[in-house]
Amino acid sequence: MDPKRELSSIDLAALVTELRRYEGAKVDKAYLYGDDLLRLKMRDFDRGRVELLVEVGDVKRAHVADAEHVPDAPGRPPNFAKMLRNRLSGADFAGVEQFEFDRILVFKFERPDADTEIVAELFGQGNIAVLDENREVVSSLSTVRLKSRTVAPGSQYEFPSSRLNPLDVRYEAFAHKMDDSDTDVVRTLATQLNLGGLYAEEVCSRAGVEKTLDIADAGDEQYERLYDALGRIREQLSRGEFDPRVYLEDDAVVDVTPFPLEEHEREGLDAEAYDSFNGALDEYFHRLDRSGDDGGAEAAADSGGPNFEEEIAKKKRIIEQQEGAISGFDEQAREERERAEQVYARYDLVNEILTTIRGAREQGVPWDEIGQKFEEGREQGIEAAEAVRGVDGANGTVSVALDDTTVTLDVSIGVEKNADRLYKEAKRIEEKKEGALEAIENTREQLEALEKRREEWEADDEEAVEEDDDEEHEEIDWLSRQSVPIRQQEHWFERFRWFRTSDDFLVIGGRNADQNEELVKKYLGKGDLFFHTQARGGPVTILKATGPSEPARDVEIPEQSRQEAAQFAVSYASVWKEGRFAGDAYMVSHDQVSKTPESGEYVEKGSFVIRGNRTYFRDVKAEVAVGIACEPETRVVGGPPSAVEPQAETSIRLQPGRYAQNDMAQMCYRELRKRFADQSFVRKVASADKIQEFLPPGGSEIVD
């Protein structure tokens, strides 16, 4: 049998019970391997080091891992990992929940300044979303934009539509779901009751019900036995009574379960017992990696980078499958419309058949006898009887051949309603096609993003120097390194004032009236936000929703980024030059900014007309930080402290004061040079002139 690569809903229900034992552990650091494996390193008072792994790629899993099973830390943490470190360092692990009966885990973390949730979607293409205390998406591994839900930075997180939970369902609802099926028992349990194939078979085995038994032949006796077997599984999960097993076939791992399965015993699989389900999961996936069946995490760790080729190939396969599904939807919708048109085209014939059957049923004639009457009529050459292909008493339907197509009709309704039902089915299929088109567009965007990240990674690797981690594979201590490699590339925005927010949005500001003019005319695009101070003499400040070469999108920008852009606008304005420690700023959307004055008015260079309501930020603190970043590039960074300090290896915080701009630049340079063992590196990347580019106009002082 094929080895398990994804945890089931029942597996997750068992796992949650055990993961709750780690509540209270403190987060040390977050790591991201490739695009799908998240590692959270934590410390627990009783258990010591705790390594939580969550993988959402081809393999979908979550568990605490033995330290020996954890891959080495990647050399350069990506922005997603940096963001998590910023939000979670020192936070308490407050618990984990499974969303209803879905394959979704919600990990909760608490810290005095802010709470954070990590949502792991262990289904479909997989995803990890990081939410703030208002359940807004701070960041996610993949952006999802579908008609049914959106997962994107700044948006409110939306769970998928609820599914029936077989562990909570009452017997009446259970029996109703079974009765509504038109297939066998095991398929009904797997799909209608959401148990999945393996556990549907296990319930049948425990109940002593033949899994291939047709639902039409099953009754209350079988339903009650199945429901009781399901109840016993429910009790095991609710009480945490686990007896975990790892199953092997030809010495290779193929499955891991929270309790022994009769189905696997029947198949003759070898089994290994474990004390905890979490331990069984850790051992199973570690051996799955080592077997070569899954090389994702290992390949990423060994190569020092993500396995882009495998991920790109996977996205292309998904697109091919989605394109095939769309073609199928077109054909299905066309067929349903043809059936509806045939019903109307043969109105009299269809009406005669339906009326005949309804009349017979009203007189108490059994369905079997009605079918026999039509067979007799067919032998006599009666047109209506010749068209009938069969009657189905269980569902109250009749199948009728109309020219080249066969139509299943509901006997309880007339011709018009049957045709209308077929038209509605065609419309429903077309709506599914619309959803599939949205999904394929989303996958194409993900593919483009992957290909772009591959290019950026390859460009970085050409200049990067291989560095060895310390014995615990922690981040490099750049301050103590005797030689710091210089990695830098030119960016289009560097001639302006600029910084990146805590949420990795780019903010740019003008240095003079000419640049203010250029920024608005050339770089203020759809979705961007415009900031300015109440007082004159401030820079035009633009918070970019997208890059200049990217298509405009409706992106919801988080409040933290807006606050930082407002602080940037205030700090580099006349407020600082005048020695004031706070000021007001306002924000408007891109379409509220115009160069066209009212009649009789004049707008000078670098100034603009603002129309409509403004959002104000009052008493914004005038304060900046300047420092040196070593990853992913080596360069001077400067701007609002909340954004710059997490990005910099070391930084200095400034406020309005008595030292002139050039003097303060020299003071910062000397202080930063003292902090690095490699002082020649500081001279190359952070000279006083480069530092001065990030200092506000006017006097400054270092904040103690």
XYZ file of C-alpha atoms in Angstrom:
704
model
C 0.000 0.000 0.000
C 1.077 3.607 -0.525
C 2.527 5.260 2.593
C 0.461 7.861 4.405
C 1.477 11.397 3.498
C -1.317 13.401 5.143
C -2.904 13.255 8.585
C -6.639 12.546 8.702
C -9.222 14.433 10.751
C -9.268 11.582 13.295
C -5.461 11.677 13.526
C -5.605 15.411 14.259
C -8.310 14.950 16.895
C -5.976 12.541 18.733
C -2.910 14.745 18.208
C -4.579 17.840 19.696
C -5.172 15.999 22.975
C -1.446 15.276 23.320
C -0.144 18.659 22.093
C -2.098 20.415 24.844
C 0.369 18.899 27.324
C 2.938 21.417 26.099
C 0.870 24.490 27.035
C 3.026 27.057 28.836
C 6.173 26.375 26.816
C 8.005 29.531 25.708
C 8.926 30.177 22.081
C 12.604 30.731 21.360
C 12.805 30.905 17.579
C 10.985 30.127 14.326
C 12.489 28.558 11.197
C 11.088 28.027 7.696
C 12.442 25.315 5.373
C 11.596 25.800 1.725
C 7.999 26.947 1.343
C 6.180 24.413 3.464
C 7.947 23.256 6.667
C 7.694 25.421 9.793
C 9.699 24.691 12.927
C 9.064 26.369 16.270
C 11.783 25.875 18.881
C 10.338 26.186 22.401
C 11.382 25.612 26.034
C 9.173 23.765 28.511
C 9.796 23.918 32.290
C 9.278 20.168 32.744
C 10.321 18.738 29.363
C 13.128 21.078 28.330
C 13.592 21.645 24.589
C 10.415 21.265 22.508
C 10.576 21.182 18.693
C 7.203 21.649 16.972
C 7.132 20.800 13.246
C 4.272 21.737 10.899
C 4.510 20.742 7.230
C 1.934 21.702 4.579
C 3.466 20.562 1.277
C 3.173 17.163 -0.389
C 3.478 15.797 3.134
C 1.019 17.334 5.615
C 1.789 16.770 9.271
C 2.156 18.376 12.706
C 3.892 16.979 15.780
C 6.611 17.561 18.357
C 9.883 16.063 17.111
C 12.868 14.548 18.849
C 15.866 16.903 18.666
C 17.756 14.321 16.586
C 14.955 14.336 14.000
C 15.034 18.108 13.445
C 16.763 19.321 10.251
C 19.649 21.762 10.567
C 18.642 25.415 10.605
C 18.758 27.134 7.180
C 21.471 29.753 6.804
C 19.287 32.744 5.885
C 15.869 33.113 7.494
C 13.239 34.317 4.971
C 10.927 37.223 5.807
C 8.168 34.869 6.981
C 10.480 33.378 9.621
C 11.729 36.828 10.636
C 8.165 38.032 11.081
C 7.362 35.027 13.287
C 10.457 35.586 15.400
C 9.440 39.192 15.876
C 5.916 38.210 16.990
C 6.613 35.023 18.937
C 9.975 35.399 20.656
C 9.310 34.886 24.380
C 5.612 34.141 23.823
C 3.786 31.401 25.744
C 2.254 28.481 23.864
C -1.384 28.873 24.987
C -2.938 25.821 23.336
C -4.070 24.212 20.098
C -7.481 23.420 18.651
C -8.834 21.509 15.678
C -11.348 23.512 13.655
C -14.536 21.440 13.791
C -13.755 18.126 12.034
C -11.600 19.697 9.359
C -7.897 19.135 8.796
C -7.067 22.523 10.300
C -5.077 23.204 13.474
C -5.061 26.574 15.282
C -1.996 27.148 17.494
C -2.363 29.986 20.028
C 0.457 32.077 21.505
C 0.254 34.817 24.141
C 2.622 37.675 24.877
C 1.973 40.835 26.949
C 2.163 43.114 23.892
C 0.127 40.970 21.457
C -1.412 37.541 20.954
C -0.807 35.506 17.796
C -2.489 32.512 16.176
C -0.918 30.199 13.605
C -3.459 28.390 11.438
C -2.139 25.260 9.708
C -4.322 24.131 6.792
C -3.419 20.457 6.300
C -5.639 19.864 3.260
C -5.617 20.641 -0.469
C -2.514 22.595 -1.427
C -1.792 23.345 2.244
C -1.100 26.710 3.865
C 0.033 28.411 7.072
C -1.505 31.745 8.066
C -0.364 33.980 10.928
C -3.169 35.967 12.589
C -3.108 38.906 14.987
C -5.365 39.328 18.041
C -8.187 40.536 15.754
C -7.841 37.402 13.589
C -6.512 39.462 10.690
C -3.918 37.785 8.487
C -0.451 39.181 9.199
C 1.167 36.905 6.631
C 0.628 33.524 4.967
C 2.773 31.103 3.001
C 0.239 31.195 0.144
C -2.292 33.870 -0.795
C -5.774 32.471 -1.441
C -8.425 34.519 -3.246
C -11.549 32.479 -4.002
C -15.232 33.363 -4.165
C -15.806 31.344 -0.980
C -12.882 32.660 1.120
C -9.806 34.869 1.163
C -6.478 34.347 2.953
C -4.253 37.366 2.311
C -2.294 39.877 4.438
C -4.659 42.417 5.996
C -7.814 40.367 5.380
C -9.993 38.793 8.067
C -9.168 35.087 8.194
C -11.993 32.901 6.926
C -12.270 29.186 7.629
C -13.568 26.914 4.844
C -17.262 25.985 4.877
C -18.202 23.703 7.754
C -18.403 19.951 7.194
C -20.464 17.361 9.014
C -18.625 16.100 12.107
C -19.206 12.324 12.371
C -17.993 12.407 15.991
C -20.839 14.742 17.029
C -23.679 13.628 14.745
C -26.863 12.281 16.379
C -28.251 8.938 15.282
C -31.236 10.480 13.435
C -28.945 12.676 11.337
C -26.569 9.758 10.804
C -29.379 7.537 9.501
C -30.704 10.356 7.314
C -27.275 10.835 5.702
C -27.031 7.104 5.055
C -30.526 6.982 3.533
C -29.731 9.887 1.197
C -26.865 7.968 -0.406
C -27.074 6.017 -3.654
C -23.879 4.002 -3.249
C -22.509 1.345 -0.876
C -21.967 1.614 2.888
C -18.230 2.315 2.951
C -18.367 5.044 0.297
C -21.238 6.692 2.149
C -19.257 6.727 5.416
C -16.170 8.030 3.619
C -17.856 10.875 1.721
C -21.222 11.740 3.277
C -19.961 11.268 6.866
C -16.471 12.678 6.103
C -14.598 9.721 7.615
C -12.277 9.157 4.664
C -11.559 5.770 3.123
C -9.420 4.126 5.824
C -11.563 4.961 8.840
C -14.769 4.249 6.899
C -13.445 0.731 6.300
C -12.407 0.469 9.947
C -15.910 1.395 11.162
C -17.390 -1.289 8.881
C -14.929 -3.877 10.225
C -15.653 -2.998 13.860
C -19.398 -3.062 13.194
C -19.314 -6.354 11.330
C -21.071 -4.791 8.329
C -19.994 -5.696 4.803
C -18.458 -2.523 3.393
C -19.682 -3.198 -0.163
C -23.287 -3.581 1.047
C -25.577 -1.370 -1.054
C -27.335 1.331 0.978
C -30.657 0.201 -0.522
C -30.126 -3.165 1.208
C -29.079 -1.700 4.581
C -31.492 -0.891 7.374
C -31.690 0.146 11.032
C -29.856 -2.968 12.228
C -26.755 -2.149 10.161
C -27.043 1.578 10.882
C -27.119 0.998 14.647
C -24.049 -1.268 14.529
C -22.146 1.279 12.442
C -23.183 4.123 14.743
C -22.086 2.147 17.830
C -18.682 1.424 16.234
C -18.294 5.116 15.440
C -19.262 5.921 19.045
C -16.485 3.690 20.377
C -13.926 5.587 18.307
C -15.411 8.847 19.570
C -15.001 7.681 23.171
C -11.368 6.696 22.614
C -10.588 10.140 21.210
C -12.471 12.121 23.877
C -10.831 10.198 26.735
C -7.371 10.203 25.181
C -7.235 6.406 25.374
C -4.643 5.811 22.673
C -2.612 2.751 21.793
C -0.593 4.118 18.856
C 0.801 1.979 16.063
C 3.252 2.462 13.218
C 2.476 -0.017 10.434
C 5.061 -1.476 8.083
C 4.992 -3.341 4.794
C 8.212 -5.015 3.640
C 10.025 -3.148 6.453
C 8.918 0.260 5.082
C 6.533 2.488 7.063
C 3.099 2.864 5.461
C 0.769 4.187 8.173
C 0.578 5.620 11.690
C -2.634 5.571 13.775
C -3.655 6.540 17.333
C -5.007 3.019 17.984
C -4.749 -0.416 16.314
C -6.857 -0.879 13.178
C -8.585 -4.163 12.388
C -8.289 -3.330 8.687
C -4.483 -3.326 8.869
C -4.463 -6.548 10.879
C -6.547 -8.194 8.141
C -4.026 -6.990 5.559
C -1.231 -8.647 7.558
C 0.777 -5.464 8.114
C 3.507 -5.534 10.763
C 2.912 -3.142 13.659
C 5.091 -1.311 16.188
C 3.531 0.027 19.411
C 4.369 3.442 20.903
C 3.673 5.135 24.223
C 2.278 8.296 22.632
C 0.674 9.173 19.321
C 2.997 12.166 18.993
C 6.005 9.872 19.377
C 4.582 7.515 16.768
C 4.048 10.426 14.336
C 7.598 11.677 14.865
C 9.104 8.250 14.231
C 6.847 7.583 11.229
C 7.608 10.806 9.354
C 11.306 10.655 10.258
C 11.523 7.165 8.726
C 9.407 8.283 5.758
C 11.969 11.045 5.089
C 14.902 8.663 5.450
C 13.288 6.081 3.167
C 13.561 8.541 0.298
C 9.798 8.536 -0.249
C 9.714 12.177 0.725
C 12.750 14.341 0.308
C 11.222 17.748 0.888
C 12.606 18.822 4.256
C 15.822 16.837 3.864
C 16.514 18.265 0.408
C 15.885 21.818 1.575
C 18.186 21.372 4.541
C 20.939 19.605 2.582
C 20.994 22.056 -0.288
C 20.725 25.124 1.915
C 17.642 26.314 0.065
C 14.103 25.463 -0.975
C 13.443 22.711 -3.516
C 11.956 25.115 -6.042
C 11.975 22.682 -8.972
C 9.802 20.157 -7.141
C 7.360 22.851 -5.982
C 7.161 24.423 -9.450
C 6.524 21.010 -11.028
C 3.789 20.366 -8.469
C 2.073 23.690 -9.247
C 2.201 22.908 -12.977
C 0.611 19.499 -12.354
C -2.140 21.165 -10.330
C -2.794 23.645 -13.154
C -3.076 20.772 -15.650
C -5.564 18.996 -13.379
C -7.567 22.208 -12.893
C -7.660 22.832 -16.654
C -8.933 19.275 -17.145
C -11.633 19.820 -14.522
C -12.749 23.055 -16.226
C -13.079 21.216 -19.546
C -15.165 18.575 -17.775
C -17.451 21.240 -16.274
C -18.128 22.658 -19.746
C -19.121 19.225 -21.032
C -21.314 18.461 -18.000
C -23.145 21.793 -18.218
C -23.723 21.303 -21.954
C -25.146 17.834 -21.379
C -27.522 19.050 -18.651
C -28.820 21.825 -20.924
C -29.331 19.355 -23.767
C -31.342 17.126 -21.436
C -33.503 20.059 -20.360
C -34.108 21.059 -23.995
C -35.014 17.476 -24.899
C -37.543 17.375 -22.058
C -39.269 20.438 -23.534
C -38.899 19.145 -27.118
C -40.674 15.886 -26.170
C -43.094 17.569 -23.773
C -46.115 15.396 -24.594
C -44.191 12.134 -24.321
C -42.550 13.084 -21.002
C -45.849 14.333 -19.594
C -47.567 11.051 -20.536
C -44.892 8.976 -18.767
C -44.930 11.078 -15.587
C -48.741 11.211 -15.468
C -49.012 7.438 -15.962
C -46.596 6.664 -13.117
C -48.171 9.193 -10.710
C -51.618 7.817 -11.443
C -50.463 4.249 -10.778
C -48.795 5.251 -7.520
C -51.943 7.071 -6.351
C -53.820 3.792 -6.869
C -51.234 1.950 -4.754
C -49.510 0.089 -7.590
C -46.005 -1.051 -6.435
C -42.957 0.277 -8.259
C -41.920 -3.202 -9.409
C -45.322 -3.699 -11.018
C -45.108 -0.295 -12.733
C -41.766 -1.316 -14.218
C -43.277 -4.577 -15.407
C -46.174 -2.706 -17.102
C -43.716 -0.570 -19.068
C -41.834 -3.679 -20.182
C -45.099 -5.152 -21.444
C -45.934 -1.919 -23.229
C -42.508 -1.919 -24.884
C -43.232 -5.370 -26.336
C -46.531 -4.011 -27.698
C -44.754 -1.110 -29.431
C -46.232 1.676 -27.264
C -44.081 4.779 -27.800
C -44.093 5.994 -24.173
C -43.152 2.531 -22.881
C -40.347 2.192 -25.438
C -38.807 5.431 -24.125
C -38.695 4.236 -20.489
C -35.354 2.704 -19.535
C -36.205 1.922 -15.918
C -37.966 3.099 -12.754
C -36.316 3.604 -9.355
C -38.759 3.284 -6.486
C -36.121 4.078 -3.839
C -35.571 7.559 -5.291
C -38.951 8.059 -7.000
C -37.437 8.560 -10.447
C -37.812 7.244 -13.990
C -35.092 7.119 -16.668
C -36.309 8.122 -20.142
C -34.484 7.889 -23.497
C -35.008 11.098 -25.510
C -33.252 10.911 -28.886
C -29.519 10.473 -28.133
C -29.627 11.194 -24.395
C -31.097 9.548 -21.297
C -32.766 11.768 -18.682
C -33.598 10.875 -15.074
C -36.892 12.536 -14.073
C -38.499 13.093 -10.685
C -41.957 11.522 -10.831
C -43.377 13.770 -8.086
C -43.099 16.948 -10.200
C -44.227 17.958 -13.685
C -42.410 18.478 -16.965
C -41.601 22.164 -16.403
C -40.102 21.618 -12.942
C -38.037 18.675 -14.167
C -36.653 20.790 -17.000
C -36.038 23.653 -14.594
C -34.141 21.294 -12.269
C -31.863 20.317 -15.153
C -31.258 23.965 -16.093
C -30.398 24.736 -12.467
C -27.955 21.829 -12.402
C -26.294 23.214 -15.531
C -26.041 26.612 -13.839
C -24.607 25.033 -10.666
C -21.921 23.298 -12.738
C -21.077 26.593 -14.454
C -20.696 28.233 -11.028
C -18.319 25.423 -10.089
C -16.427 26.285 -13.253
C -16.178 29.929 -12.122
C -14.754 28.769 -8.808
C -12.315 26.504 -10.651
C -11.217 29.432 -12.846
C -10.528 31.490 -9.706
C -8.603 28.561 -8.255
C -6.485 28.121 -11.373
C -5.711 31.848 -11.461
C -4.659 31.632 -7.812
C -2.392 28.661 -8.618
C -0.855 30.541 -11.556
C -0.062 33.479 -9.238
C 1.569 31.068 -6.800
C 3.587 29.550 -9.665
C 4.768 32.996 -10.791
C 5.737 33.868 -7.218
C 7.674 30.588 -6.894
C 9.536 31.208 -10.137
C 10.365 34.742 -9.021
C 11.632 33.524 -5.628
C 13.754 30.896 -7.398
C 15.373 33.615 -9.524
C 16.016 35.798 -6.468
C 17.439 32.866 -4.513
C 19.749 31.853 -7.358
C 20.928 35.458 -7.720
C 21.648 35.641 -3.988
C 23.474 32.305 -4.015
C 25.932 33.530 -6.640
C 27.219 36.126 -4.185
C 26.565 34.359 -0.893
C 29.393 32.844 1.111
C 28.779 29.473 2.739
C 28.698 29.927 6.509
C 28.786 27.279 9.206
C 26.241 27.452 12.007
C 27.219 26.982 15.624
C 26.714 23.612 17.271
C 23.032 24.274 17.844
C 22.628 25.678 14.306
C 21.519 29.081 15.560
C 21.713 32.304 13.543
C 25.172 33.676 12.818
C 26.429 36.225 15.350
C 27.472 38.834 12.805
C 28.753 41.254 15.450
C 31.420 38.765 16.546
C 32.422 37.552 13.073
C 35.957 38.519 12.092
C 34.903 38.707 8.448
C 31.392 39.657 7.319
C 30.642 38.976 3.623
C 29.048 41.890 1.747
C 25.846 40.999 -0.105
C 24.120 43.927 -1.733
C 22.175 44.849 -4.842
C 20.788 48.132 -6.125
C 17.066 48.869 -5.765
C 14.993 51.423 -7.682
C 13.718 53.104 -4.494
C 17.113 53.850 -2.878
C 17.331 57.400 -4.230
C 14.239 58.247 -2.157
C 13.813 58.000 1.576
C 12.578 54.465 2.262
C 12.057 51.636 4.726
C 10.143 48.364 4.940
C 7.369 48.024 7.491
C 7.030 45.232 10.051
C 4.700 43.520 7.555
C 7.278 43.905 4.736
C 5.443 46.668 2.824
C 7.672 49.236 1.117
C 7.319 52.890 2.201
C 8.960 55.651 0.117
C 9.226 59.389 0.760
C 10.470 62.417 -1.121
C 13.661 64.278 -0.193
C 12.582 67.500 -1.928
C 9.769 69.061 -3.980
C 10.985 67.433 -7.218
C 10.911 63.972 -5.680
C 7.516 64.634 -4.094
C 6.211 65.485 -7.548
C 7.794 62.395 -9.099
C 6.506 60.040 -6.415
C 2.890 61.043 -6.902
C 2.979 61.170 -10.690
C 5.004 58.015 -11.256
C 4.773 55.750 -8.218
C 1.406 56.375 -6.524
C -0.729 53.490 -7.797
C -4.018 51.750 -7.174
C -4.230 50.349 -3.649
C -1.368 52.547 -2.352
C -1.829 54.873 0.638
C -0.683 58.517 0.713
C 0.577 60.082 3.988
C 1.485 63.667 4.872
C 1.871 65.816 7.952
C -0.606 68.499 8.905
C 2.185 71.083 8.830
C 3.843 72.181 5.612
C 7.343 71.068 4.763
C 6.895 67.329 5.053
C 7.806 64.614 2.558
C 5.222 62.916 0.374
C 5.023 59.440 1.882
C 3.616 56.477 -0.048
C 2.891 53.070 1.452
C 3.097 50.742 -1.539
C 0.553 47.919 -1.795
C 2.493 46.375 -4.706
C 5.772 46.894 -6.529
C 5.950 49.211 -9.573
C 6.191 46.260 -11.997
C 3.446 44.235 -10.314
C -0.230 44.405 -11.298
C -2.373 46.530 -8.976
C -4.323 44.512 -6.406
C -6.790 45.370 -3.697
C -4.564 44.636 -0.678
C -5.671 45.327 2.885
C -2.639 46.900 4.591
C -2.333 46.095 8.336
C -2.726 48.859 10.924
C 0.853 48.393 12.195
C 2.225 49.285 8.757
C -0.043 52.350 8.572
C 1.148 53.546 11.976
C 4.772 53.129 10.915
C 4.206 55.049 7.659
C 2.602 57.888 9.658
C 5.609 57.968 12.031
C 7.932 58.061 9.013
C 6.017 61.050 7.570
C 6.186 62.934 10.888
C 9.839 62.135 11.691
C 11.237 63.335 8.346
C 9.124 66.524 8.298
C 9.594 70.012 9.734
C 8.388 68.622 13.085
C 11.880 67.197 13.687
C 13.706 70.294 12.457
C 11.683 72.442 14.873
C 12.712 70.227 17.795
C 9.204 68.923 18.517
C 8.831 65.345 19.761
C 5.436 64.582 18.192
C 3.158 65.695 15.388
C 0.002 64.856 13.443
C -0.262 63.074 10.094
C -3.121 62.088 7.834
C -3.738 59.285 5.342
C -5.811 59.131 2.130
C -6.195 56.643 -0.701
C -4.435 57.074 -4.032
C -7.521 58.417 -5.853
C -7.940 61.313 -3.380
C -4.649 62.914 -4.461
C -4.750 65.312 -7.412
C -2.628 67.975 -9.085
C -5.712 69.738 -10.446
C -6.612 72.833 -8.361
C -9.998 74.408 -7.908
C -10.855 77.293 -10.228
C -8.727 80.345 -9.442
C -6.214 78.427 -7.296
C -2.591 77.477 -7.947
C -0.750 74.345 -6.798
C 3.033 74.764 -6.559
C 5.599 72.058 -7.337
C 5.644 69.261 -4.764
C 2.172 70.165 -3.460
C -1.134 68.463 -4.183
C -4.859 68.795 -3.726
C -6.460 66.295 -1.332
C -10.193 65.672 -1.776
C -12.499 63.711 0.506
C -12.197 62.469 4.065
C -8.830 61.971 5.739
C -7.754 59.472 8.389
C -5.740 61.247 11.094
C -2.910 59.964 13.268
C -2.597 62.234 16.317
C 0.488 62.902 18.472
C 2.705 60.565 16.483
C 6.097 60.212 18.137
C 9.031 61.751 16.245
C 11.623 58.999 16.577
C 13.752 56.933 14.201
C 16.279 54.123 14.374
C 19.330 53.624 12.154
C 21.316 50.436 12.016
C 23.036 47.794 9.922
C 21.231 44.775 8.476
C 23.276 41.676 7.627
C 20.539 39.445 6.177
C 19.362 39.022 3.496
C 21.508 42.003 2.384
C 24.246 43.977 4.134
C 23.243 47.649 4.228
C 22.234 50.637 6.341
C 18.556 50.719 7.258
C 16.599 53.487 8.903
C 13.066 54.526 9.791
C 10.464 53.885 12.523
C 12.048 51.845 15.349
C 9.302 49.182 15.430
C 10.078 48.337 11.796
C 13.859 48.850 11.654
C 15.083 47.316 14.915
C 13.902 43.737 14.152
C 15.468 43.947 10.679
C 18.844 45.278 11.836
C 21.642 43.262 13.441
C 22.233 46.298 15.656
C 20.708 49.781 15.668
C 20.660 53.182 17.375
C 17.476 55.033 18.287
C 17.304 58.820 17.754
C 15.040 61.713 18.723
C 15.098 65.485 17.972
C 18.099 67.133 19.698
C 21.120 69.435 19.554
C 23.581 67.614 17.240
C 23.602 68.634 13.582
C 22.796 65.997 10.982
C 26.388 65.451 9.776
C 27.726 65.345 13.352
C 25.108 62.769 14.345
C 26.013 60.679 11.289
C 29.643 60.585 12.465
C 28.558 59.680 16.028
C 26.374 56.822 14.771
C 29.157 55.556 12.505
C 31.672 55.442 15.370
C 29.188 53.692 17.666
C 28.210 51.081 15.059
C 31.839 50.419 14.151
C 32.633 49.656 17.799
C 29.888 47.011 17.894
C 31.291 44.927 15.027
C 34.478 42.860 15.246
C 34.917 43.382 11.475
C 35.281 47.185 11.429
C 36.319 47.253 7.774
C 32.895 45.829 6.940
C 31.222 48.821 8.653
C 33.387 51.262 6.688
C 32.299 49.632 3.422
C 28.548 49.355 4.001
C 27.782 52.032 6.627
C 29.935 55.073 6.144
C 28.835 58.323 7.780
C 27.558 59.575 4.404
C 25.329 56.509 3.995
C 24.030 56.815 7.544
C 23.251 60.501 6.992
C 20.850 59.566 4.168
C 18.579 57.973 6.796
C 18.737 60.820 9.351
C 15.909 63.383 9.597
C 16.717 67.025 8.718
C 17.724 69.065 11.763
C 19.379 68.203 15.067
C 19.249 64.799 16.741
C 20.228 63.005 19.941
C 20.735 59.350 20.779
C 17.990 57.887 22.958
C 19.516 56.224 26.025
